Short mmCIF file of C-alpha atoms in Angstrom, two decimals:
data_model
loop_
_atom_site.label_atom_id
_atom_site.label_comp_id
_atom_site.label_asym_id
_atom_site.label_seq_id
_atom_site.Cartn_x
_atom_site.Cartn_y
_atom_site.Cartn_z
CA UNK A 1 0.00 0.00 0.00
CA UNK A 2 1.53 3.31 -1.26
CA UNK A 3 0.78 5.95 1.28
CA UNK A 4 2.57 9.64 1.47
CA UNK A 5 6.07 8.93 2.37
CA UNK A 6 6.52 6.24 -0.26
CA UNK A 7 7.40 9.25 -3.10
CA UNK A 8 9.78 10.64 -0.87
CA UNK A 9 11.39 7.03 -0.30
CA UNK A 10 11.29 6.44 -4.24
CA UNK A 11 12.93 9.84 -4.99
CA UNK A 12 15.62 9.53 -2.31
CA UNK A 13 16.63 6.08 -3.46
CA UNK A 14 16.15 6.96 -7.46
CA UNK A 15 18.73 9.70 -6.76
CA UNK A 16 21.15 7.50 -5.13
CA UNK A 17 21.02 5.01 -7.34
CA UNK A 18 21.31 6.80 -10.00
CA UNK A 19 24.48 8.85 -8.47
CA UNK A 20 26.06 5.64 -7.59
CA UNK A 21 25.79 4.25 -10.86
CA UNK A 22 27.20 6.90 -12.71
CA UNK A 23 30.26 7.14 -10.30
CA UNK A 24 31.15 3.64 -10.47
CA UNK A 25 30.24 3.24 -14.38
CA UNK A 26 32.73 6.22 -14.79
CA UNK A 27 35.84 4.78 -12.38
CA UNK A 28 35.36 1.36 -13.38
CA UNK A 29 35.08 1.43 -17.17
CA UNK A 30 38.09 3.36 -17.98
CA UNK A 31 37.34 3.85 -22.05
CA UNK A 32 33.63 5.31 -20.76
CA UNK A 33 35.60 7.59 -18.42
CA UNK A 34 37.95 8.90 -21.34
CA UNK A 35 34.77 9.37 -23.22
CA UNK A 36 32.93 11.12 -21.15
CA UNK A 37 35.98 13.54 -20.09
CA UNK A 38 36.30 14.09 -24.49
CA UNK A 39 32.90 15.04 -24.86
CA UNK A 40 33.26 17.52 -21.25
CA UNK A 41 36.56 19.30 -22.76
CA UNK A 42 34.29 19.17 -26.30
CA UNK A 43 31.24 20.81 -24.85
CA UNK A 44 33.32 23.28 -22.44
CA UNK A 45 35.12 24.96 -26.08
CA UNK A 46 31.92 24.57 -27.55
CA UNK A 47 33.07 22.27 -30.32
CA UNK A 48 30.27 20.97 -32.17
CA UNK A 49 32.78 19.23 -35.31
CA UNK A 50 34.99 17.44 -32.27
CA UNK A 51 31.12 15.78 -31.19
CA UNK A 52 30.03 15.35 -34.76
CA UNK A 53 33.16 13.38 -34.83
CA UNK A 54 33.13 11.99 -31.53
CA UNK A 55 29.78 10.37 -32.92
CA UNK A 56 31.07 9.45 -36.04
CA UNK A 57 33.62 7.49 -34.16
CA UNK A 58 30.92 5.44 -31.98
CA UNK A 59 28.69 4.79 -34.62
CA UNK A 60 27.16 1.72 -33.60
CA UNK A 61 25.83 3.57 -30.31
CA UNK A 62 25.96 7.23 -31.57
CA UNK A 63 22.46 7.80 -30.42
CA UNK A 64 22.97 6.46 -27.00
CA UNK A 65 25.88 8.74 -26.74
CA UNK A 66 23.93 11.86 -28.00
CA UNK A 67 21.61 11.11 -25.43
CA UNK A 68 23.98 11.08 -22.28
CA UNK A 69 26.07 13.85 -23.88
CA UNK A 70 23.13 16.20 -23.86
CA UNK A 71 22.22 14.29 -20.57
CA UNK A 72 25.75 15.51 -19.36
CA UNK A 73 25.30 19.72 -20.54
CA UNK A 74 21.80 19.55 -18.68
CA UNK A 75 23.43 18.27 -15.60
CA UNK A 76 26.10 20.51 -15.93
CA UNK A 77 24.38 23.57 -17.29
CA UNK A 78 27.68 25.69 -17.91
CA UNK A 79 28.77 23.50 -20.70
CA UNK A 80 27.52 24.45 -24.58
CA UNK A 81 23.65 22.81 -25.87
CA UNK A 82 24.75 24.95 -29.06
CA UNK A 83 27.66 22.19 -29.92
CA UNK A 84 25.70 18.96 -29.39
CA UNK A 85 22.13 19.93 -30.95
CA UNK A 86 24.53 21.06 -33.49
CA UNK A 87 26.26 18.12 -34.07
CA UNK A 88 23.05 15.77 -33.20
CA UNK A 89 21.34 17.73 -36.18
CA UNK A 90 23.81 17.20 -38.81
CA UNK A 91 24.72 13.58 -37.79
CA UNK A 92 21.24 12.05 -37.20
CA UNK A 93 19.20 14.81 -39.73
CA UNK A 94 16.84 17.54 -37.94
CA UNK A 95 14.00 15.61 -36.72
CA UNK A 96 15.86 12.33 -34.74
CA UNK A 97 17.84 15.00 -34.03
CA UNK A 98 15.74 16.78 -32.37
CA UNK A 99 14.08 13.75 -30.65
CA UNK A 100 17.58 12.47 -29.32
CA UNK A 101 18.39 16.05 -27.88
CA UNK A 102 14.69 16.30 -25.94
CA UNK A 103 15.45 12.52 -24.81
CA UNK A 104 18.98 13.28 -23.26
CA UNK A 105 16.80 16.49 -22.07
CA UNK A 106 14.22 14.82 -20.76
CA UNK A 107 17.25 12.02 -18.74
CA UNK A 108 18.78 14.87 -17.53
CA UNK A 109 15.78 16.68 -15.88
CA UNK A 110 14.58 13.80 -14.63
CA UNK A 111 18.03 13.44 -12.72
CA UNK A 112 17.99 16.54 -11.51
CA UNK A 113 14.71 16.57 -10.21
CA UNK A 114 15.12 13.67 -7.84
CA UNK A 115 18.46 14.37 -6.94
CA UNK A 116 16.75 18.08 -5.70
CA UNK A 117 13.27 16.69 -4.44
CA UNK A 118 15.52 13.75 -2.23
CA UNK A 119 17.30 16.83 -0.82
CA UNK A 120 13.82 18.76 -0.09
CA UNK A 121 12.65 15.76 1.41
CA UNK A 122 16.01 15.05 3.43
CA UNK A 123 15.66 19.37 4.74
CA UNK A 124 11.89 18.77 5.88
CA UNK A 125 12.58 15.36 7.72
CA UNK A 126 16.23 17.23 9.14
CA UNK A 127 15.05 20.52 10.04
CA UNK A 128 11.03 19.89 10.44
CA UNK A 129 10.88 22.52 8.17
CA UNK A 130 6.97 23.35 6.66
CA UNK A 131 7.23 23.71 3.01
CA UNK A 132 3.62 23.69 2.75
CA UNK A 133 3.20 27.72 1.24
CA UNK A 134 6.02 26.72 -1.09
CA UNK A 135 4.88 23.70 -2.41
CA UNK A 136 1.08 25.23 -2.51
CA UNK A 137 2.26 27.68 -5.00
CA UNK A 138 4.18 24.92 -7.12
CA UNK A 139 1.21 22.93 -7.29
CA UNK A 140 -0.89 25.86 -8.68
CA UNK A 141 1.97 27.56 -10.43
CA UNK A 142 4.32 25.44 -11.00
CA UNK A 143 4.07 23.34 -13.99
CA UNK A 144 3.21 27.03 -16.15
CA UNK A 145 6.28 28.53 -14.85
CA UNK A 146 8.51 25.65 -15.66
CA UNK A 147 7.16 25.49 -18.69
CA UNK A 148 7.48 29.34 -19.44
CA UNK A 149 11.17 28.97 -17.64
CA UNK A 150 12.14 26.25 -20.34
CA UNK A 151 11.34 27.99 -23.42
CA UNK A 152 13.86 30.66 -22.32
CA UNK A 153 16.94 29.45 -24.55
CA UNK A 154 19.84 31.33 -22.39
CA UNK A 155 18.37 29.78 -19.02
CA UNK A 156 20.20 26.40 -17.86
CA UNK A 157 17.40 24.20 -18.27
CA UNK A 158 19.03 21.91 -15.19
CA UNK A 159 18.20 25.13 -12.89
CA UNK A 160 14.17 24.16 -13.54
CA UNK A 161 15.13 20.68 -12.25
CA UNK A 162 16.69 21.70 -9.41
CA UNK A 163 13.88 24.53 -8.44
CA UNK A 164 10.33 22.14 -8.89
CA UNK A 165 12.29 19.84 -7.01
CA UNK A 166 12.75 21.92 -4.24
CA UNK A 167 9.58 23.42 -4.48
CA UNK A 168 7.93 20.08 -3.89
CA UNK A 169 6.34 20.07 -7.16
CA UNK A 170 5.31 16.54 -8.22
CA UNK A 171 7.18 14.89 -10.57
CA UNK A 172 3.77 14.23 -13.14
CA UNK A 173 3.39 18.01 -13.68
CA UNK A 174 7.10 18.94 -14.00
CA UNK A 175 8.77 16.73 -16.46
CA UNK A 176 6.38 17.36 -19.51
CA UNK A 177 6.08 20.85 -19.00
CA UNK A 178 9.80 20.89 -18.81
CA UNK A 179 10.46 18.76 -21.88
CA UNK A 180 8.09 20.14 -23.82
CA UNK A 181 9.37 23.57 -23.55
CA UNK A 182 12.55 22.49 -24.22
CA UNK A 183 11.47 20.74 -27.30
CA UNK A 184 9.92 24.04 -28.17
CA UNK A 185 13.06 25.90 -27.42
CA UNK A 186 15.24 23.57 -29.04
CA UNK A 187 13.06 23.73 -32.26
CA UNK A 188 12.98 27.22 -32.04
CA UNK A 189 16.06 28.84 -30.99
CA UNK A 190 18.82 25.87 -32.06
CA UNK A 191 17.11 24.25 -35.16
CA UNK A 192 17.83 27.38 -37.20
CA UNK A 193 21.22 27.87 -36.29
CA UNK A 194 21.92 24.74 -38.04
#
């Protein structure tokens, strides 16, 4: 029987899990680990030829590395979504392109929303903080403004994942809003460029 604490259990151990994965995937497969440092130093100088040829390179699983590379800039919102929607456009044509980019979207969001709603959850249980005001206003508000805050193409989309998490806003209204404005934004504002 699910009852209210169960979420809060799920989220908590999703975000582990997935944490603990990724570390020990990374130090324990040392050719995924050079990878994923290649396509860092290629999305840090913004270099959407050194990914187009990253994923020439891995053909056989291009799209699953599309997917955790833009994964990788949504988790780390500093790094360039110019270079790989670039490079996902011209390597996989515009419109896988753009459903590989809103997938590795979409993975990182998700990531970053239970790795901030296991840390809202950890703050109320820790401090017996009430939350209640805030997470009144993301249930009425929230999935709009997320969805408004995602179609803004300068704004780190990981920052929306970390904010409805904290909010308390429930997972079923965040990630489509989210998604689908950055599909939007992505079809809008980086689909051109190319």
């Amino acid at each position: 029987m699910l009852n209210s604490k169960t979420p809060d259990k799920i989220f908590i151990a999703g975000a582990a899990a997935i944490l603990l994965a990724a570390v020990l995937a990374y130090l324990m497969f040392p050719q995924f680990q050079a990878d994923v440092n290649r396509t860092f130093g290629k999305l840090n100088m913004d270099d959407s030829k050194g990914i187009l040829m990253f994923l020439h390179g891995h053909r056989d699983k291009s799209a699953a590395w599309a997917v955790l590379i833009m994964a990788e800039q949504t988790l780390a919102p500093f790094l360039s979504k110019d270079a790989i929607a670039a490079a996902a456009f011209r390597f996989f044509g515009k419109p896988q392109g753009v459903l590989i980019c809103v997938a590795g979207i979409a993975a990182g969001l998700t990531i970053t929303f239970c790795v901030s709603r296991a840390v809202n959850t950890l703050v109320k249980k820790r401090v017996k903080m009430k939350l209640d005001s805030l997470e009144d206003l993301a249930e009425r508000f929230g999935t709009a403004a997320v969805f408004a805050i995602s179609l803004i193409p300068l704004w780190p989309s990981a920052f929306s994942g970390y904010l409805a998490g904290l909010a308390g806003m429930k997972m079923k209204k965040y990630l489509p809003a989210a998604v689908m404005g950055q599909a939007i934004c992505l079809m809008l504002f980086f689909l051109p460029k190319t």
